[in-house]
Amino acid sequence: MKKQPQQHSSRGCQEPRPHVAPSAGAGPGQGGAWRRRRPLSLLPFLSLRDYGFCMAALLLFCLGSLFYQLNGGPPHFLLDLRHYLGNSTYLDDHGPPPRKVLPFPSQVVYNRVGKCGSRTVVLLLRILSERHGFNLVTSDIHNKTRLTKNEQMELIKNISTAEQPYLFTRHVHFLNFSRFGGEQPVYINIIRDPVNRFLSNYFFRRFGDWRGEQNHMIRTPTMRQEERYLDINVCILENYPECSNPRLFYIIPYFCGQHPRC
Ligand SMILES: *[C@@H]1O[C@H](CO)[C@@H](O)[C@H](O)[C@H]1NC(C)=O
Ligand SMILES: *[C@@H]1O[C@H](CO)[C@@H](O)[C@H](O)[C@H]1NC(C)=O
Ligand SMILES: *[C@@H]1O[C@H](CO)[C@@H](O)[C@H](O)[C@H]1NC(C)=O
Ligand SMILES: *[C@@H]1O[C@H](CO)[C@@H](O)[C@H](O)[C@H]1NC(C)=O
């Protein structure tokens, strides 16, 4: 008793096959007919009846659409349905779409560690800011990396009010924005091999980097000629204060923060 319905349905499945099978297994005599019906073989899972049904539905839809436009509006029963369902829109039911998440942070601080190529980076950032339309804010203060509490608050307020997306740069120790109730920006920085950095600083203090004339004069105006032309090897081997002072490796405080211990 249980097997019979199964047999029935399996026969039902096999039934459409004869429509397709003869053309697929066509002998040489039926070659012409096979070629004519070839477009159908693009959809091998559809029988001719299914195909006809699809086309009829499409035709009906086209006629309906035409009728709709000629009649100058939707049919009455659709309006009635609409009235029945009420005037709520998708937005009413689902709320506004979630805010678009930018693929990059809109608040960035580059608290540039000195003598690590930061001037070159800022030049590049200047070009990028023009190309991508972000707000590059560079500070003119280069000799003050440690701030009092009031100065921190003032600077944080100043940075936070910059037009977003912004990128602020200054030689300054890490600032904790959340400590003063601000939104913590993303920090970026670049550091350099300490020995290279030491070399760079040694010569920069004496001769500048040719990007600003008289740069060395501004930095070390009182340096005597013998000192300016002092061989760096002599400076190191003979333990000159400039070359034995660990403060030359001044990198950590930029990441440590404004605490006196930093
Ligand atoms: C839908 O809006 C139409 C006109 O805007 C108004 O006449 C109709 O009463 C509203 N229907 C409901 C269910 O709010
Ligand atoms: C920083 O440089 C300015 C001049 O450019 C000077 O007036 C100021 O005293 C300097 N500040 C410190 C902390 O060295
Ligand atoms: C804050 O910003 C204004 C204008 O952008 C500037 O004049 C001022 O010097 C800034 N103050 C600090 C502490 O950076
Ligand atoms: C910033 O300050 C807050 C509150 O003082 C503290 O909880 C948080 O750990 C600090 N963040 C950093 C990165 O130091």
Short mmCIF file of N, CA and C in Angstrom, two decimals, residues 90-168:
data_model
loop_
_atom_site.label_atom_id
_atom_site.label_comp_id
_atom_site.label_asym_id
_atom_site.label_seq_id
_atom_site.Cartn_x
_atom_site.Cartn_y
_atom_site.Cartn_z
N TYR A 90 8.20 51.69 3.94
CA TYR A 90 9.26 50.79 4.38
C TYR A 90 10.01 51.42 5.56
N LEU A 91 10.25 52.76 5.47
CA LEU A 91 10.99 53.45 6.52
C LEU A 91 10.24 53.39 7.84
N ASP A 92 8.87 53.52 7.78
CA ASP A 92 8.08 53.48 9.01
C ASP A 92 8.24 52.13 9.70
N ASP A 93 8.27 51.08 8.90
CA ASP A 93 8.30 49.74 9.48
C ASP A 93 9.70 49.33 9.93
N HIS A 94 10.72 49.78 9.20
CA HIS A 94 12.07 49.26 9.47
C HIS A 94 13.03 50.31 10.02
N GLY A 95 12.59 51.57 10.13
CA GLY A 95 13.48 52.61 10.61
C GLY A 95 14.47 53.01 9.55
N PRO A 96 15.20 54.11 9.80
CA PRO A 96 16.15 54.58 8.79
C PRO A 96 17.27 53.57 8.60
N PRO A 97 17.88 53.54 7.43
CA PRO A 97 19.00 52.61 7.22
C PRO A 97 20.16 52.99 8.14
N PRO A 98 20.99 52.02 8.57
CA PRO A 98 22.10 52.34 9.47
C PRO A 98 23.06 53.34 8.83
N ARG A 99 23.69 54.17 9.70
CA ARG A 99 24.59 55.19 9.16
C ARG A 99 25.74 54.53 8.41
N LYS A 100 26.12 55.15 7.29
CA LYS A 100 27.18 54.56 6.48
C LYS A 100 28.48 54.61 7.27
N VAL A 101 29.17 53.49 7.34
CA VAL A 101 30.43 53.44 8.06
C VAL A 101 31.55 53.76 7.07
N LEU A 102 32.32 54.81 7.39
CA LEU A 102 33.40 55.18 6.50
C LEU A 102 34.49 54.12 6.56
N PRO A 103 35.15 53.87 5.45
CA PRO A 103 36.22 52.85 5.46
C PRO A 103 37.50 53.37 6.09
N PHE A 104 37.50 54.59 6.64
CA PHE A 104 38.70 55.15 7.26
C PHE A 104 38.25 56.01 8.44
N PRO A 105 39.10 56.19 9.45
CA PRO A 105 38.71 57.04 10.58
C PRO A 105 38.65 58.50 10.15
N SER A 106 37.74 59.28 10.76
CA SER A 106 37.60 60.68 10.34
C SER A 106 38.32 61.63 11.29
N GLN A 107 38.92 61.06 12.35
CA GLN A 107 39.71 61.90 13.26
C GLN A 107 41.06 61.22 13.47
N VAL A 108 42.11 61.84 12.96
CA VAL A 108 43.44 61.23 13.03
C VAL A 108 44.43 62.25 13.58
N VAL A 109 45.28 61.80 14.49
CA VAL A 109 46.34 62.66 15.00
C VAL A 109 47.68 61.99 14.70
N TYR A 110 48.55 62.73 14.06
CA TYR A 110 49.92 62.26 13.80
C TYR A 110 50.81 63.09 14.71
N ASN A 111 51.13 62.54 15.90
CA ASN A 111 51.95 63.29 16.85
C ASN A 111 53.41 63.01 16.52
N ARG A 112 53.86 63.59 15.44
CA ARG A 112 55.11 63.26 14.77
C ARG A 112 56.32 63.22 15.70
N VAL A 113 56.95 62.06 15.78
CA VAL A 113 58.22 61.91 16.47
C VAL A 113 59.27 62.61 15.63
N GLY A 114 60.10 63.42 16.30
CA GLY A 114 61.08 64.22 15.57
C GLY A 114 62.17 63.37 14.92
N LYS A 115 62.74 63.87 13.87
CA LYS A 115 63.87 63.25 13.17
C LYS A 115 63.55 61.84 12.68
N CYS A 116 62.31 61.62 12.30
CA CYS A 116 61.94 60.31 11.75
C CYS A 116 61.26 60.48 10.39
N GLY A 117 61.69 61.49 9.68
CA GLY A 117 61.12 61.71 8.35
C GLY A 117 59.76 62.37 8.37
N SER A 118 59.42 63.00 9.50
CA SER A 118 58.05 63.51 9.60
C SER A 118 57.81 64.70 8.67
N ARG A 119 58.87 65.46 8.36
CA ARG A 119 58.65 66.60 7.46
C ARG A 119 58.29 66.10 6.06
N THR A 120 58.94 65.02 5.64
CA THR A 120 58.61 64.44 4.35
C THR A 120 57.19 63.88 4.36
N VAL A 121 56.84 63.22 5.47
CA VAL A 121 55.49 62.65 5.58
C VAL A 121 54.44 63.76 5.50
N VAL A 122 54.72 64.89 6.17
CA VAL A 122 53.74 65.98 6.14
C VAL A 122 53.61 66.55 4.72
N LEU A 123 54.74 66.61 4.00
CA LEU A 123 54.65 67.08 2.61
C LEU A 123 53.75 66.14 1.79
N LEU A 124 53.94 64.83 1.99
CA LEU A 124 53.10 63.86 1.28
C LEU A 124 51.64 63.99 1.70
N LEU A 125 51.43 64.17 3.00
CA LEU A 125 50.06 64.30 3.50
C LEU A 125 49.38 65.53 2.89
N ARG A 126 50.17 66.57 2.68
CA ARG A 126 49.61 67.80 2.08
C ARG A 126 49.05 67.48 0.68
N ILE A 127 49.83 66.73 -0.08
CA ILE A 127 49.38 66.35 -1.43
C ILE A 127 48.14 65.46 -1.34
N LEU A 128 48.18 64.49 -0.43
CA LEU A 128 47.05 63.57 -0.29
C LEU A 128 45.79 64.28 0.17
N SER A 129 45.95 65.28 1.05
CA SER A 129 44.76 65.98 1.56
C SER A 129 44.07 66.74 0.44
N GLU A 130 44.88 67.26 -0.51
CA GLU A 130 44.26 67.97 -1.63
C GLU A 130 43.56 66.98 -2.55
N ARG A 131 44.19 65.84 -2.75
CA ARG A 131 43.61 64.86 -3.66
C ARG A 131 42.34 64.23 -3.09
N HIS A 132 42.35 63.92 -1.79
CA HIS A 132 41.23 63.17 -1.21
C HIS A 132 40.31 64.04 -0.36
N GLY A 133 40.61 65.33 -0.29
CA GLY A 133 39.69 66.25 0.36
C GLY A 133 39.53 66.06 1.85
N PHE A 134 40.62 65.72 2.56
CA PHE A 134 40.51 65.76 4.03
C PHE A 134 41.23 67.01 4.55
N ASN A 135 40.95 67.31 5.80
CA ASN A 135 41.39 68.56 6.38
C ASN A 135 42.72 68.35 7.11
N LEU A 136 43.83 68.81 6.52
CA LEU A 136 45.14 68.64 7.16
C LEU A 136 45.44 69.88 7.99
N VAL A 137 45.62 69.67 9.30
CA VAL A 137 45.93 70.80 10.20
C VAL A 137 47.34 70.57 10.74
N THR A 138 48.28 71.44 10.37
CA THR A 138 49.65 71.29 10.87
C THR A 138 49.93 72.42 11.85
N SER A 139 50.57 72.05 12.95
CA SER A 139 50.89 73.05 13.97
C SER A 139 52.24 73.69 13.65
N ASP A 140 52.36 74.97 14.01
CA ASP A 140 53.63 75.67 13.79
C ASP A 140 54.57 75.52 14.98
N ILE A 141 54.06 74.92 16.05
CA ILE A 141 54.88 74.81 17.26
C ILE A 141 55.71 73.53 17.16
N HIS A 142 57.05 73.69 17.15
CA HIS A 142 57.91 72.52 16.95
C HIS A 142 58.73 72.19 18.18
N ASN A 143 58.71 73.08 19.17
CA ASN A 143 59.65 72.88 20.28
C ASN A 143 58.95 72.64 21.61
N LYS A 144 57.69 72.25 21.56
CA LYS A 144 56.97 72.03 22.83
C LYS A 144 56.16 70.74 22.72
N THR A 145 56.72 69.67 23.32
CA THR A 145 56.05 68.37 23.20
C THR A 145 55.34 68.00 24.49
N ARG A 146 55.65 68.72 25.57
CA ARG A 146 55.08 68.41 26.89
C ARG A 146 54.20 69.57 27.28
N LEU A 147 52.95 69.28 27.66
CA LEU A 147 52.00 70.36 27.92
C LEU A 147 51.48 70.31 29.35
N THR A 148 51.12 71.47 29.88
CA THR A 148 50.43 71.51 31.17
C THR A 148 49.00 71.04 30.95
N LYS A 149 48.29 70.83 32.07
CA LYS A 149 46.93 70.33 31.97
C LYS A 149 46.04 71.28 31.16
N ASN A 150 46.20 72.59 31.45
CA ASN A 150 45.38 73.57 30.73
C ASN A 150 45.71 73.58 29.25
N GLU A 151 47.00 73.49 28.95
CA GLU A 151 47.41 73.48 27.54
C GLU A 151 46.85 72.25 26.82
N GLN A 152 46.86 71.12 27.56
CA GLN A 152 46.30 69.90 26.96
C GLN A 152 44.83 70.10 26.63
N MET A 153 44.10 70.65 27.61
CA MET A 153 42.66 70.84 27.39
C MET A 153 42.42 71.77 26.20
N GLU A 154 43.21 72.84 26.15
CA GLU A 154 43.03 73.81 25.07
C GLU A 154 43.31 73.18 23.71
N LEU A 155 44.42 72.43 23.68
CA LEU A 155 44.79 71.81 22.40
C LEU A 155 43.77 70.76 21.98
N ILE A 156 43.30 69.96 22.94
CA ILE A 156 42.31 68.93 22.62
C ILE A 156 41.03 69.57 22.09
N LYS A 157 40.64 70.68 22.72
CA LYS A 157 39.44 71.38 22.26
C LYS A 157 39.66 71.88 20.83
N ASN A 158 40.87 72.43 20.65
CA ASN A 158 41.19 72.98 19.33
C ASN A 158 41.16 71.88 18.25
N ILE A 159 41.77 70.74 18.57
CA ILE A 159 41.82 69.66 17.57
C ILE A 159 40.42 69.14 17.30
N SER A 160 39.64 68.97 18.38
CA SER A 160 38.32 68.35 18.22
C SER A 160 37.37 69.21 17.40
N THR A 161 37.60 70.51 17.38
CA THR A 161 36.67 71.37 16.64
C THR A 161 37.06 71.49 15.17
N ALA A 162 38.17 70.88 14.78
CA ALA A 162 38.57 70.94 13.37
C ALA A 162 37.51 70.22 12.52
N GLU A 163 37.38 70.69 11.31
CA GLU A 163 36.37 70.12 10.42
C GLU A 163 36.76 68.68 10.04
N GLN A 164 35.82 67.76 10.21
CA GLN A 164 36.11 66.34 9.90
C GLN A 164 35.86 66.06 8.42
N PRO A 165 36.53 65.09 7.81
CA PRO A 165 37.63 64.31 8.39
C PRO A 165 38.91 65.13 8.47
N TYR A 166 39.55 65.08 9.64
CA TYR A 166 40.77 65.87 9.80
C TYR A 166 41.96 64.98 10.11
N LEU A 167 43.15 65.53 9.83
CA LEU A 167 44.39 64.90 10.26
C LEU A 167 45.22 66.02 10.87
N PHE A 168 45.46 65.92 12.17
CA PHE A 168 46.21 66.95 12.88
C PHE A 168 47.64 66.46 13.09
#
